[in-house]
Coordinates of C-alpha atoms in Angstrom, one line a residue:
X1 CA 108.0 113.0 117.3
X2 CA 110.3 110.3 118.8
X3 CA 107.4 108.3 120.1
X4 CA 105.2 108.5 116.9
X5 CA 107.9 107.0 115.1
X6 CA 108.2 104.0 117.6
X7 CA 104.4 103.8 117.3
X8 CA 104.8 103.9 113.7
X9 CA 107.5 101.0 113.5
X10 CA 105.7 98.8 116.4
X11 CA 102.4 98.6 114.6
X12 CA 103.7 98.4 111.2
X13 CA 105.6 95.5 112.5
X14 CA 102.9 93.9 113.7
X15 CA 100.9 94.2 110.9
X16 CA 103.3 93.4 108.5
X17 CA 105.9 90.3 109.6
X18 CA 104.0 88.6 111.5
X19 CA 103.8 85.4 109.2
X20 CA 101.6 83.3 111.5
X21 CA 98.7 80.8 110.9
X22 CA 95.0 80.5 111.9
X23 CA 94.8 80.7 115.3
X24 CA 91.2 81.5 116.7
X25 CA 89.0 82.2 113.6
X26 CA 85.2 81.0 114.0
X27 CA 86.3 77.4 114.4
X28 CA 88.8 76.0 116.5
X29 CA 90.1 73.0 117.7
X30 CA 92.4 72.8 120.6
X31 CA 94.9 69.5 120.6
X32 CA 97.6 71.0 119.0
X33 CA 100.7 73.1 121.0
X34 CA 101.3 76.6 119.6
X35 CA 102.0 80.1 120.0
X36 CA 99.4 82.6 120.6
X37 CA 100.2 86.1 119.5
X38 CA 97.7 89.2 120.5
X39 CA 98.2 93.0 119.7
X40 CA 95.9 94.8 121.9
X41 CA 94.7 98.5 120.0
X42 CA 93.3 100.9 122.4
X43 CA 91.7 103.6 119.6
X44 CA 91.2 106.9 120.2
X45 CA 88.0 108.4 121.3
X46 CA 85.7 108.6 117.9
X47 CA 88.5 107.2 115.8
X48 CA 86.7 103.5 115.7
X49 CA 85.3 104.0 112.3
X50 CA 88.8 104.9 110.7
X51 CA 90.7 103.0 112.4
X52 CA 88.5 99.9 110.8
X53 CA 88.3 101.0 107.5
X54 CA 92.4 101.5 107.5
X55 CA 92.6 98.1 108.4
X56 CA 89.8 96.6 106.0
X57 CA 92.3 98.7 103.6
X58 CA 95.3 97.2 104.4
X59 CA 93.9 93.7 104.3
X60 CA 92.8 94.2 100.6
X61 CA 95.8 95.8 99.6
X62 CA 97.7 92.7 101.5
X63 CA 95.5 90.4 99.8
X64 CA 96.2 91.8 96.3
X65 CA 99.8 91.8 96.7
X66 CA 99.7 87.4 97.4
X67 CA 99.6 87.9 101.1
X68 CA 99.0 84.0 103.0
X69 CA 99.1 84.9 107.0
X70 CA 96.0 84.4 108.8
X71 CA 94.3 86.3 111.4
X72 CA 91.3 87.1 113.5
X73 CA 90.5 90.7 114.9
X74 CA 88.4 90.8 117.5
X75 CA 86.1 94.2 119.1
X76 CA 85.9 93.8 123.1
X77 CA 82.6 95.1 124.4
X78 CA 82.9 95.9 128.0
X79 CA 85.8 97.6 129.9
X80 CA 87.1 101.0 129.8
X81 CA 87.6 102.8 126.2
X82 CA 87.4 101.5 122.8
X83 CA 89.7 98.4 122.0
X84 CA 90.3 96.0 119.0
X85 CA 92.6 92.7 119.2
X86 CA 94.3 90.9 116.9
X87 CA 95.3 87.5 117.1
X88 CA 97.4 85.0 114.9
X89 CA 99.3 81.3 115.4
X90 CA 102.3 80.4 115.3
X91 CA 103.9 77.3 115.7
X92 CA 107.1 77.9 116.8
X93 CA 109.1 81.3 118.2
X94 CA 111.5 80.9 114.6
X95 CA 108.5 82.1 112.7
X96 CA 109.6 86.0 114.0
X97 CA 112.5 85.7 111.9
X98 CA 110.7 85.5 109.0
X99 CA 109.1 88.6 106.8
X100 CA 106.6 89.3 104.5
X101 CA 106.6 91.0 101.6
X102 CA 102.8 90.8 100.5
X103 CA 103.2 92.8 104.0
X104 CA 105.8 95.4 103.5
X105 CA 104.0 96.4 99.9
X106 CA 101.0 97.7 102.3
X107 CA 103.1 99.5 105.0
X108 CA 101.9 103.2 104.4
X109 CA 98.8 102.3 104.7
X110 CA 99.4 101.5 107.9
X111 CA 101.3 104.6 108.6
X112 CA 98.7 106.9 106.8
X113 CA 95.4 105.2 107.8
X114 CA 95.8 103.2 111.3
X115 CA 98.6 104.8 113.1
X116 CA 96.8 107.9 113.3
X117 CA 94.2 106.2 115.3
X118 CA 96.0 104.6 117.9
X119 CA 96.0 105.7 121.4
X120 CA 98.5 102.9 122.6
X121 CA 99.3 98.8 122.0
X122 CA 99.8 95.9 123.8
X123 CA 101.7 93.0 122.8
X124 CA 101.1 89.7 124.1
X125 CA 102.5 85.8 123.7
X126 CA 100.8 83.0 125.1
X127 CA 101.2 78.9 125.0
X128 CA 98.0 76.6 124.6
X129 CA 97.3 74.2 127.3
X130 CA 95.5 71.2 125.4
X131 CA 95.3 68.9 128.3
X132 CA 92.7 71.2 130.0
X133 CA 91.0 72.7 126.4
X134 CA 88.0 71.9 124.6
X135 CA 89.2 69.5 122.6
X136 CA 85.8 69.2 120.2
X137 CA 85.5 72.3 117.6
X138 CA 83.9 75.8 118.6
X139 CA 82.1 78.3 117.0
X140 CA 83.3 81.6 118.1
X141 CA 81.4 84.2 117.3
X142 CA 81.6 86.3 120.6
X143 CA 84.3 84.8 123.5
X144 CA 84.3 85.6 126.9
X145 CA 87.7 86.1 128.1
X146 CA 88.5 85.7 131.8
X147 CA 92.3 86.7 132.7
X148 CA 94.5 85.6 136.1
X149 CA 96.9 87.1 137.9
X150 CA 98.5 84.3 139.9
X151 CA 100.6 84.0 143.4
X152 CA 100.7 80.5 144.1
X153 CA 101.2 78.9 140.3
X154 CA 101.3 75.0 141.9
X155 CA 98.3 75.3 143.5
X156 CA 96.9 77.2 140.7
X157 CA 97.5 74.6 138.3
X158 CA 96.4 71.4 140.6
X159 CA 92.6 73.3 141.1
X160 CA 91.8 74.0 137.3
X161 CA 93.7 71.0 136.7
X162 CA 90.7 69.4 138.9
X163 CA 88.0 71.8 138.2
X164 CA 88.4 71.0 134.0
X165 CA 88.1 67.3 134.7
X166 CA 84.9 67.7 136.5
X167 CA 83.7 69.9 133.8
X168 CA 84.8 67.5 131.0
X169 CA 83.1 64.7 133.0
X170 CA 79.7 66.4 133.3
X171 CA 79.8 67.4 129.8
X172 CA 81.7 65.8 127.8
X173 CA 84.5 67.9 127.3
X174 CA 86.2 71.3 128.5
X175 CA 84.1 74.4 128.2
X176 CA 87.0 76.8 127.4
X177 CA 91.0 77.4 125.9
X178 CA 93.2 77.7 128.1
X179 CA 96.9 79.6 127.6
X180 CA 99.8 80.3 129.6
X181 CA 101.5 83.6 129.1
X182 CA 105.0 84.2 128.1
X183 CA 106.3 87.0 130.5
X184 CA 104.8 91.1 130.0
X185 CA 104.8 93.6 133.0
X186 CA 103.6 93.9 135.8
X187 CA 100.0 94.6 134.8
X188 CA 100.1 91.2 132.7
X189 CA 98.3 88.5 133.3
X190 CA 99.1 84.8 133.5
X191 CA 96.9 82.7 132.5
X192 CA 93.2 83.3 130.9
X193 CA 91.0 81.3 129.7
X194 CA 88.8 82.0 126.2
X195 CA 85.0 80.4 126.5
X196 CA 83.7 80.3 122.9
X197 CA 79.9 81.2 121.8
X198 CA 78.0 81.0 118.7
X199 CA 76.5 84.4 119.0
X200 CA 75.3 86.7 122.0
X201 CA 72.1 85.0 121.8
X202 CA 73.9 82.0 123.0
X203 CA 75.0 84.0 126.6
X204 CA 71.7 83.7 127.6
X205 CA 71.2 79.9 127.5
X206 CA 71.1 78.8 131.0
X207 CA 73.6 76.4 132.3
X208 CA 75.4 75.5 135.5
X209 CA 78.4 78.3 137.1
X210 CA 81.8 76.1 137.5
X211 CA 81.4 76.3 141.4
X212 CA 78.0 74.7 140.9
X213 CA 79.4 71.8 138.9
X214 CA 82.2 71.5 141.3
X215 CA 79.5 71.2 144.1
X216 CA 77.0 68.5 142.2
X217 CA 80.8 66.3 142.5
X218 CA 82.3 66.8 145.6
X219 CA 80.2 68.4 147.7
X220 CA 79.6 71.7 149.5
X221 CA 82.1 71.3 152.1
X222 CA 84.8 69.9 149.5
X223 CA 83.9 72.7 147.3
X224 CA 84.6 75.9 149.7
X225 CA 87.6 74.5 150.8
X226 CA 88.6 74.1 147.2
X227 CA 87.1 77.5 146.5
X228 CA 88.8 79.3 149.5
X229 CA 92.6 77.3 148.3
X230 CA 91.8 78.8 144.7
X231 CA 91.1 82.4 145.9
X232 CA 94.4 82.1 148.1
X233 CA 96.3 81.2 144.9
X234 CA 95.4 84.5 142.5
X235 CA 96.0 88.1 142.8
X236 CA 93.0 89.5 140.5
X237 CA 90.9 87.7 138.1
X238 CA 89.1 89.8 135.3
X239 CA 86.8 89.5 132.2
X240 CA 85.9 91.1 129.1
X241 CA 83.9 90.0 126.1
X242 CA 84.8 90.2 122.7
X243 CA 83.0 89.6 119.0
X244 CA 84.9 88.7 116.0
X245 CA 84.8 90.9 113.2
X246 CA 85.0 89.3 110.2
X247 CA 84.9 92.1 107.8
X248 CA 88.9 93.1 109.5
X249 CA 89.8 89.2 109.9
X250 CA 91.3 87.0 107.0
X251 CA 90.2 83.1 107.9
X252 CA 89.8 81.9 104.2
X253 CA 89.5 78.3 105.5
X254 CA 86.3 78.8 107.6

């Protein structure tokens, strides 16, 4: 009972005072600095279907009550069990202090129709890094998320550091978003990096792997030894796909 109830208050919380902006809805543009919040759902087993239609309730009942914060859910679709994220802006850490009461009019919905279906959830915050994102806007229909667990941060930072400005060169800007996270456990990661796509469709247009750009620059010996220093600098790396689910999001200005 104990542990319901602090499931009950955790995801209520989320749901309801978190007064952020737009953060990454089908369009995004990367130059300014902000605050990257993500609530990680892992559903039960068979519980998908409820669990969206108690949040396509809650949203209308926020909506009808005046509600203004933004958000973007997000279905991943690889990885072990069934698992939704949410994700919302903010621009600065003060915006926790505030509450919304569009929000609190909707709470037992939340407790009624989406707690129920819930397995566990992970909270996440995480800064932009605009001086290695895609600067030009993205469509972002499906991303592909790759997460890294890192030993050596310095040289960490000095190889994608590198690595973005040969992309940018060959291309004409970055390919991905990149965020730094603001502590978590053990198990967290931090840094990942969010590649946007139109559609699915658009996974299976052909285009040159990183290491393969790196190479056309610098070279095959330059680009093991970079390759070899990167490896040296991470603990795991790891990926997972998600598609945006609009029906569960509220981006009013895209």
């Amino acid at each position: 009972m104990k542990l319901l109830k602090q499931k009950v208050i955790r995801v209520t919380m989320s749901l309801v005072f978190l007064t952020a902006g737009l953060i990454t809805a089908n369009v995004v543009l990367a130059q300014e600095r902000f605050i990257l919040s993500t609530i990680e759902f892992s559903i039960k087993t068979g519980h998908e279907r409820q669990f969206e239609n108690g949040i396509k309730a809650w949203k209308t009942c926020y909506l009808e009550n005046g509600g203004e914060w933004t958000w973007t859910m997000w279905k991943r679709y690889n990885g072990e069990g069934s698992v939704y994220v949410l994700s919302s802006r903010m621009d600065n850490w003060a915006e926790l202090d505030k509450s919304d009461e569009s929000g609190k009019e909707c709470r037992q919905i939340v407790v009624d129709q989406i707690i129920p279906h819930i397995e566990s959830t992970v909270d996440m915050f995480s800064r932009n890094i605009p001086d290695i994102s895609r600067s030009a806007p993205s469509e972002m229909g499906v991303i592909w998320v790759t997460f890294f667990q890192v030993e050596n941060n310095t040289v960490f930072r000095e190889t994608i550091n590198e690595i973005s400005g040969i992309i940018a060169k060959a291309e004409g800007d970055e390919r991905g978003y990149w965020y730094s996270v603001n502590g978590g456990g053990p198990d967290s990661p931090d840094y990942f990096v969010t590649t946007p796509f139109k559609n699915f469709a658009a996974l299976d247009v052909d285009r040159d792997g990183v290491w393969k750009m790196v190479e056309n620059s610098k070279g095959e010996d330059a680009t093991e030894k970079m390759r070899v220093k990167f490896r040296e600098s991470v603990s795991d790396i790891w990926a997972y796909m998600f598609k945006m689910m609009d029906e569960l999001s509220h981006n009013p200005e895209n």
